Amino acid sequence: MKKTTIASIVSLCLAQGAFAADDATQNAAVKEKNIERIIVSGTSKGRIMSDTPQSVSAISEDELNKLSSSSQADVLRNIPGIKVEGGGGEVATNLQVRGLPSSGQFQFTPLMYDGSPTFSTFGLNSSAFDVYYRNDLGIERVEFVRGGVSNLFGPGSVAGVINYISKVGTDDPRSTIQVEASDQNRTRLDFATSGPLNDDGLYYALSGFYRYDEGPLDTGLPTKGTQLRGNIHKEFKDGSGSFTVYGQYIDDQAQFYLPIPLDGNSRERLIGNDGEEVESLQTAHASSLSYPTANGRYESPISNGVVTKGSSISMEFNKELANDYALLLRGKYAKYEHEFNLFLDGDGIVNVPENQADFLDARGLGDLANASFTYADSGQALPDDYLLFANRVLDRDRPAEDFSAEANIIKSMDIGDFSHDITFGTFFSHAEADDNNVITTYLGEFNNVPRLVDLQFTDVNGSVSGTPGTDVSYTQNGISGPGISYTNQTISATRRAVYIADQIENEDWIFDFGIRWEEINGTINREGSQVVQISDDPSLAPNLQVNTTGNGSITYGEVSTSDFAISGAALYRLTDNLNVYANASRGFFFPEIRGVQFNSLGQPASYEGEIIEQGEIGIKFFTNDFNGSVALFRTDLKDRRSVDFVNDGKGGVIELPVLQSTTATGVEMAGQYELSDDWNINANLTYTDHEFTKFDSDPSIVGNELRRKPNLMVNTSIAYTTDTWDAALYHSFVGDNYANDANSVQLDSFNLFRLDAGYSWHLADDEKLRLSLGVFNLFDSDGVTEGSPRLGNNQSADNPYFVGRPILPRRVTLRLKYDF
């Protein structure tokens, strides 16, 4: 029986969600209406989707181009079993996988490009994996594989892996240029080009973009930057394999949006002082915040937003060797200057709009008759009826460096009626990241792009200044807390893993078995902090006379643990049009090292793996016109050390670890139906019943539903495609869910629609010009994706205001794309 190795895989893709048809007696047959798609993620041997005994999804290049708007959420929300929240903008997408508790940011799911992780270890700081990479026209497809043996290979993950696969050059030179313009002042230029470098099997591919964006929310602070990606691909003359070198350069900054105060009853946006709906309280007026400290003058980089500047280089070598052996090697090195500067969702004390009298009363500053509120930039008095909003900026400097490597030896053999592809593999990574944080509080008005406000009051009884009748400044240039919180740490992690897996197959059966053992060693260097006096001026309130900074005292700690994963899966070709499958796995997730606490003796707390047990049983069915799947699943997570950012009640933010266990059962369905050669319908549904089974710090939470995880999620689309006209309408439904673990705040269900329509001119052979119109959030839904994570279980639904993050508003994009 002929073996299929990595080097011989030919990847052919169609639209998202299709489970390709399969003729069980011809393993890679191509039918007239349904081209097989080969999945290469999560295994060492590529397989068509219908012959994979696990849940798999793929999105093709054409679909990626239509779905891409700004963030990973635009693409990944269409995959069954994934909940993504893109309300924060282009980066730090909150991603959750079915059955697993998470506030998001790829905590369980590696984000990979071409088989290598964007960053090998999560939890050195809280930056999401997608801050390091952006999608562009150089992507061929994305694959999502979960369950089964996907937790064994490479970086591994029992929750599955997301792998974007880049185009490589071929003998046919191809190029694309795309110009994009959107309302709210967004302009973007993309390109991709590929082809042969010589006649000896050497190819190139290059892609990149530049964009400038003043939206989608009005802040006065733009998102802007560029990225270049490329690869050199060598096909060996004898057809035995290939060698590819990938490179990336990024210099980008993106604004990140946090929750805002909403109406407590309707959850709709509030009307600001200027009579307009408040979409964001971030402001360019805070872009030059600076103040004196004990170490010199501090200048906030808040206007930069999320900054990533740096590069990565990676390689993949795969080759068929003698005696039915094959070799697969991957390696990657990346180094980035990275900042994650953001406006928080309130001052950590009140967090909602206040009238001027209430602001004074809440802080014990006397009566309105003895106070003066003025604009910091002009000295003009603030109108008496204007609301105030006290807020914070969190400046986070996070340079990071990462190296990862993977080696696999695959032995193919026949034993009886079965073919075996046995993989012996190893994975190694070393990652290091800094996490330096400064919080500054300021006072502003309540409207879009708020101006900063200064407050001066008369200390009538001398309780603040010590001298009755003294005029005291509570803010200076709008700043009320010049560095109220400081943290600084450097964390590293080294991972080492070995694994063995066997992919077994005959005409009727497919079996997967494997085991992985991994250890992690982490180091923590954490500086202490101190409050220092920077002024003794009695005309300044005490909050302006002090600054929190580092004290030079370093707490050093080491943590380490190891664990194992084991997986098994089976698929039976019941008929030519129906496969049944089942898989089960025992895996692990290493706790985030940033959440490790030290005891009074300076010793780190216990550090142990978090065990994830999963099982799935399902069917995959396929004809020329219809393809689908139905799966039942169960997921149990034991002793997870969850880390949350919560307000400390004084304006600062602390990282709070919580030990918890969860369980989830559910059903997942997906299908695609070709109504005709021109019309296609696609749909998927995930229903999950989930609850906490353990919650150490508050046992009353046991039995509650997992936060921000709906029971029901549905995605549908209908597409029309001809040689000239094409149109697609996408719909996502997110069911009711709770904003926090206490289930004290329910977030209502919402629907999100996306439209893409275009007209194509075929100018010559292999030349096409497409003009398209895309509309994100077609009906301008105000659905709320989260409450305030910093309020945590303290947030309730009984207040006049509700702090939450709505989905981004409607946005219209015009694109002109030229393929040649």
PDB file of C-alpha atoms in Angstrom, residues 28-174:
ATOM      1  CA  ALA A  28      -7.826  10.916  -1.924  1.00  0.00           C
ATOM      2  CA  ALA A  29     -10.368  10.939  -4.722  1.00  0.00           C
ATOM      3  CA  VAL A  30     -11.502  14.235  -6.179  1.00  0.00           C
ATOM      4  CA  LYS A  31     -15.184  14.327  -7.039  1.00  0.00           C
ATOM      5  CA  GLU A  32     -16.765  16.581  -9.585  1.00  0.00           C
ATOM      6  CA  LYS A  33     -18.347  19.003  -7.092  1.00  0.00           C
ATOM      7  CA  ASN A  34     -16.334  18.439  -3.953  1.00  0.00           C
ATOM      8  CA  ILE A  35     -12.573  18.710  -3.821  1.00  0.00           C
ATOM      9  CA  GLU A  36     -10.971  16.954  -0.866  1.00  0.00           C
ATOM     10  CA  ARG A  37      -9.237  19.174   1.668  1.00  0.00           C
ATOM     11  CA  ILE A  38      -6.108  17.871   3.302  1.00  0.00           C
ATOM     12  CA  ILE A  39      -5.432  18.830   6.891  1.00  0.00           C
ATOM     13  CA  VAL A  40      -1.811  19.000   8.003  1.00  0.00           C
ATOM     14  CA  SER A  41      -2.236  20.453  11.512  1.00  0.00           C
ATOM     15  CA  GLY A  42      -2.298  18.296  14.610  1.00  0.00           C
ATOM     16  CA  THR A  43      -0.805  15.193  12.966  1.00  0.00           C
ATOM     17  CA  SER A  44       2.425  14.207  11.251  1.00  0.00           C
ATOM     18  CA  LYS A  45       0.614  12.820   8.220  1.00  0.00           C
ATOM     19  CA  GLY A  46      -1.805  14.871   6.169  1.00  0.00           C
ATOM     20  CA  ARG A  47      -5.376  13.615   5.876  1.00  0.00           C
ATOM     21  CA  ILE A  48      -8.545  14.599   4.149  1.00  0.00           C
ATOM     22  CA  MET A  49     -11.040  16.090   6.574  1.00  0.00           C
ATOM     23  CA  SER A  50     -13.574  13.283   6.344  1.00  0.00           C
ATOM     24  CA  ASP A  51     -10.898  10.730   7.271  1.00  0.00           C
ATOM     25  CA  THR A  52      -9.740  12.565  10.402  1.00  0.00           C
ATOM     26  CA  PRO A  53     -11.085  11.036  13.659  1.00  0.00           C
ATOM     27  CA  GLN A  54     -11.406  14.416  15.360  1.00  0.00           C
ATOM     28  CA  SER A  55     -13.178  17.728  14.888  1.00  0.00           C
ATOM     29  CA  VAL A  56     -11.519  19.754  12.150  1.00  0.00           C
ATOM     30  CA  SER A  57     -12.332  22.959  10.301  1.00  0.00           C
ATOM     31  CA  ALA A  58     -10.625  24.844   7.521  1.00  0.00           C
ATOM     32  CA  ILE A  59     -11.138  28.225   5.913  1.00  0.00           C
ATOM     33  CA  SER A  60      -9.826  28.805   2.420  1.00  0.00           C
ATOM     34  CA  GLU A  61      -8.039  31.793   0.938  1.00  0.00           C
ATOM     35  CA  ASP A  62     -11.159  33.136  -0.782  1.00  0.00           C
ATOM     36  CA  GLU A  63     -13.161  32.986   2.423  1.00  0.00           C
ATOM     37  CA  LEU A  64     -10.339  34.545   4.440  1.00  0.00           C
ATOM     38  CA  ASN A  65     -10.271  37.521   2.103  1.00  0.00           C
ATOM     39  CA  LYS A  66     -14.019  38.039   2.502  1.00  0.00           C
ATOM     40  CA  LEU A  67     -14.082  37.539   6.269  1.00  0.00           C
ATOM     41  CA  SER A  68     -11.015  39.565   7.195  1.00  0.00           C
ATOM     42  CA  SER A  69     -11.924  42.980   8.521  1.00  0.00           C
ATOM     43  CA  SER A  70      -9.477  43.824  11.264  1.00  0.00           C
ATOM     44  CA  SER A  71      -8.889  41.131  13.899  1.00  0.00           C
ATOM     45  CA  GLN A  72      -8.604  37.367  14.309  1.00  0.00           C
ATOM     46  CA  ALA A  73     -12.196  37.451  15.566  1.00  0.00           C
ATOM     47  CA  ASP A  74     -13.519  38.250  12.083  1.00  0.00           C
ATOM     48  CA  VAL A  75     -12.182  34.933  10.810  1.00  0.00           C
ATOM     49  CA  LEU A  76     -12.327  32.591  13.786  1.00  0.00           C
ATOM     50  CA  ARG A  77     -15.888  33.366  14.928  1.00  0.00           C
ATOM     51  CA  ASN A  78     -17.123  31.342  11.948  1.00  0.00           C
ATOM     52  CA  ILE A  79     -15.492  28.131  13.167  1.00  0.00           C
ATOM     53  CA  PRO A  80     -17.712  25.804  15.238  1.00  0.00           C
ATOM     54  CA  GLY A  81     -16.852  25.524  18.909  1.00  0.00           C
ATOM     55  CA  ILE A  82     -14.984  28.834  19.088  1.00  0.00           C
ATOM     56  CA  LYS A  83     -16.262  31.994  20.749  1.00  0.00           C
ATOM     57  CA  VAL A  84     -14.259  35.097  19.923  1.00  0.00           C
ATOM     58  CA  GLU A  85     -14.734  38.688  20.992  1.00  0.00           C
ATOM     59  CA  GLY A  86     -13.276  41.368  18.741  1.00  0.00           C
ATOM     60  CA  GLY A  87     -14.627  44.380  20.607  1.00  0.00           C
ATOM     61  CA  GLY A  88     -11.105  45.371  21.644  1.00  0.00           C
ATOM     62  CA  GLY A  89     -10.028  46.095  18.082  1.00  0.00           C
ATOM     63  CA  GLU A  90      -7.347  44.492  15.953  1.00  0.00           C
ATOM     64  CA  VAL A  91      -5.376  42.708  18.682  1.00  0.00           C
ATOM     65  CA  ALA A  92      -5.840  40.720  21.896  1.00  0.00           C
ATOM     66  CA  THR A  93      -8.806  38.815  20.531  1.00  0.00           C
ATOM     67  CA  ASN A  94     -10.612  37.056  23.355  1.00  0.00           C
ATOM     68  CA  LEU A  95     -10.876  33.442  22.192  1.00  0.00           C
ATOM     69  CA  GLN A  96     -12.575  30.596  24.025  1.00  0.00           C
ATOM     70  CA  VAL A  97     -12.807  26.966  22.964  1.00  0.00           C
ATOM     71  CA  ARG A  98     -15.863  24.855  23.676  1.00  0.00           C
ATOM     72  CA  GLY A  99     -16.006  23.417  27.174  1.00  0.00           C
ATOM     73  CA  LEU A 100     -12.991  25.235  28.631  1.00  0.00           C
ATOM     74  CA  PRO A 101     -13.100  28.248  30.978  1.00  0.00           C
ATOM     75  CA  SER A 102     -11.188  31.284  29.819  1.00  0.00           C
ATOM     76  CA  SER A 103     -11.542  35.022  29.599  1.00  0.00           C
ATOM     77  CA  GLY A 104      -9.825  34.720  26.270  1.00  0.00           C
ATOM     78  CA  GLN A 105      -6.550  35.533  24.549  1.00  0.00           C
ATOM     79  CA  PHE A 106      -5.599  32.042  23.305  1.00  0.00           C
ATOM     80  CA  GLN A 107      -4.975  30.760  26.834  1.00  0.00           C
ATOM     81  CA  PHE A 108      -5.469  27.120  25.856  1.00  0.00           C
ATOM     82  CA  THR A 109      -5.003  27.301  22.093  1.00  0.00           C
ATOM     83  CA  PRO A 110      -1.677  27.941  20.350  1.00  0.00           C
ATOM     84  CA  LEU A 111      -1.842  30.386  17.450  1.00  0.00           C
ATOM     85  CA  MET A 112       0.549  29.091  14.814  1.00  0.00           C
ATOM     86  CA  TYR A 113       1.793  30.194  11.422  1.00  0.00           C
ATOM     87  CA  ASP A 114       3.209  27.482   9.186  1.00  0.00           C
ATOM     88  CA  GLY A 115       3.390  25.004  12.029  1.00  0.00           C
ATOM     89  CA  SER A 116       5.415  27.184  14.409  1.00  0.00           C
ATOM     90  CA  PRO A 117       3.846  29.018  17.365  1.00  0.00           C
ATOM     91  CA  THR A 118       3.729  32.812  17.277  1.00  0.00           C
ATOM     92  CA  PHE A 119       4.984  32.574  20.864  1.00  0.00           C
ATOM     93  CA  SER A 120       5.728  29.283  22.533  1.00  0.00           C
ATOM     94  CA  THR A 121       4.496  29.875  26.095  1.00  0.00           C
ATOM     95  CA  PHE A 122       1.400  31.686  27.296  1.00  0.00           C
ATOM     96  CA  GLY A 123       1.364  33.474  30.636  1.00  0.00           C
ATOM     97  CA  LEU A 124       4.776  35.138  30.885  1.00  0.00           C
ATOM     98  CA  ASN A 125       2.657  38.268  30.727  1.00  0.00           C
ATOM     99  CA  SER A 126      -0.953  38.728  29.677  1.00  0.00           C
ATOM    100  CA  SER A 127      -0.314  39.717  26.043  1.00  0.00           C
ATOM    101  CA  ALA A 128      -2.238  37.583  23.570  1.00  0.00           C
ATOM    102  CA  PHE A 129      -0.462  35.645  20.838  1.00  0.00           C
ATOM    103  CA  ASP A 130      -2.043  37.746  18.091  1.00  0.00           C
ATOM    104  CA  VAL A 131      -0.096  40.875  19.076  1.00  0.00           C
ATOM    105  CA  TYR A 132       2.923  39.415  17.259  1.00  0.00           C
ATOM    106  CA  TYR A 133       1.377  38.631  13.863  1.00  0.00           C
ATOM    107  CA  ARG A 134      -1.184  40.110  11.489  1.00  0.00           C
ATOM    108  CA  ASN A 135      -2.998  38.319   8.666  1.00  0.00           C
ATOM    109  CA  ASP A 136      -2.448  39.422   5.079  1.00  0.00           C
ATOM    110  CA  LEU A 137      -2.954  38.258   1.484  1.00  0.00           C
ATOM    111  CA  GLY A 138      -0.122  35.747   1.819  1.00  0.00           C
ATOM    112  CA  ILE A 139      -2.297  33.272   3.759  1.00  0.00           C
ATOM    113  CA  GLU A 140      -3.488  30.198   1.858  1.00  0.00           C
ATOM    114  CA  ARG A 141      -5.820  28.840   4.533  1.00  0.00           C
ATOM    115  CA  VAL A 142      -6.348  28.359   8.250  1.00  0.00           C
ATOM    116  CA  GLU A 143      -6.926  25.020   9.966  1.00  0.00           C
ATOM    117  CA  PHE A 144      -8.381  24.347  13.396  1.00  0.00           C
ATOM    118  CA  VAL A 145      -7.958  20.825  14.761  1.00  0.00           C
ATOM    119  CA  ARG A 146      -9.080  19.839  18.255  1.00  0.00           C
ATOM    120  CA  GLY A 147      -9.287  16.599  20.184  1.00  0.00           C
ATOM    121  CA  GLY A 148      -7.570  13.355  19.385  1.00  0.00           C
ATOM    122  CA  VAL A 149      -3.822  13.486  18.906  1.00  0.00           C
ATOM    123  CA  SER A 150      -3.662  17.255  18.282  1.00  0.00           C
ATOM    124  CA  ASN A 151      -2.337  17.622  21.833  1.00  0.00           C
ATOM    125  CA  LEU A 152       0.757  15.533  21.088  1.00  0.00           C
ATOM    126  CA  PHE A 153       2.719  17.138  18.263  1.00  0.00           C
ATOM    127  CA  GLY A 154       4.893  20.254  18.366  1.00  0.00           C
ATOM    128  CA  PRO A 155       3.734  22.788  20.988  1.00  0.00           C
ATOM    129  CA  GLY A 156       0.627  20.652  21.548  1.00  0.00           C
ATOM    130  CA  SER A 157      -2.705  21.614  23.051  1.00  0.00           C
ATOM    131  CA  VAL A 158      -5.547  19.470  24.253  1.00  0.00           C
ATOM    132  CA  ALA A 159      -7.877  22.327  23.240  1.00  0.00           C
ATOM    133  CA  GLY A 160      -6.686  22.180  19.645  1.00  0.00           C
ATOM    134  CA  VAL A 161      -4.373  24.209  17.448  1.00  0.00           C
ATOM    135  CA  ILE A 162      -5.036  27.115  15.092  1.00  0.00           C
ATOM    136  CA  ASN A 163      -2.609  27.052  12.181  1.00  0.00           C
ATOM    137  CA  TYR A 164      -2.403  29.651   9.402  1.00  0.00           C
ATOM    138  CA  ILE A 165      -0.636  28.263   6.363  1.00  0.00           C
ATOM    139  CA  SER A 166       1.221  30.615   4.033  1.00  0.00           C
ATOM    140  CA  LYS A 167       1.348  30.497   0.277  1.00  0.00           C
ATOM    141  CA  VAL A 168       4.580  29.319  -1.262  1.00  0.00           C
ATOM    142  CA  GLY A 169       5.753  29.979  -4.783  1.00  0.00           C
ATOM    143  CA  THR A 170       5.067  27.711  -7.747  1.00  0.00           C
ATOM    144  CA  ASP A 171       6.141  27.599 -11.378  1.00  0.00           C
ATOM    145  CA  ASP A 172       3.254  29.949 -12.130  1.00  0.00           C
ATOM    146  CA  PRO A 173       4.114  33.517 -11.031  1.00  0.00           C
ATOM    147  CA  ARG A 174       1.181  35.128  -9.264  1.00  0.00           C
TER     148      ARG A 174
END
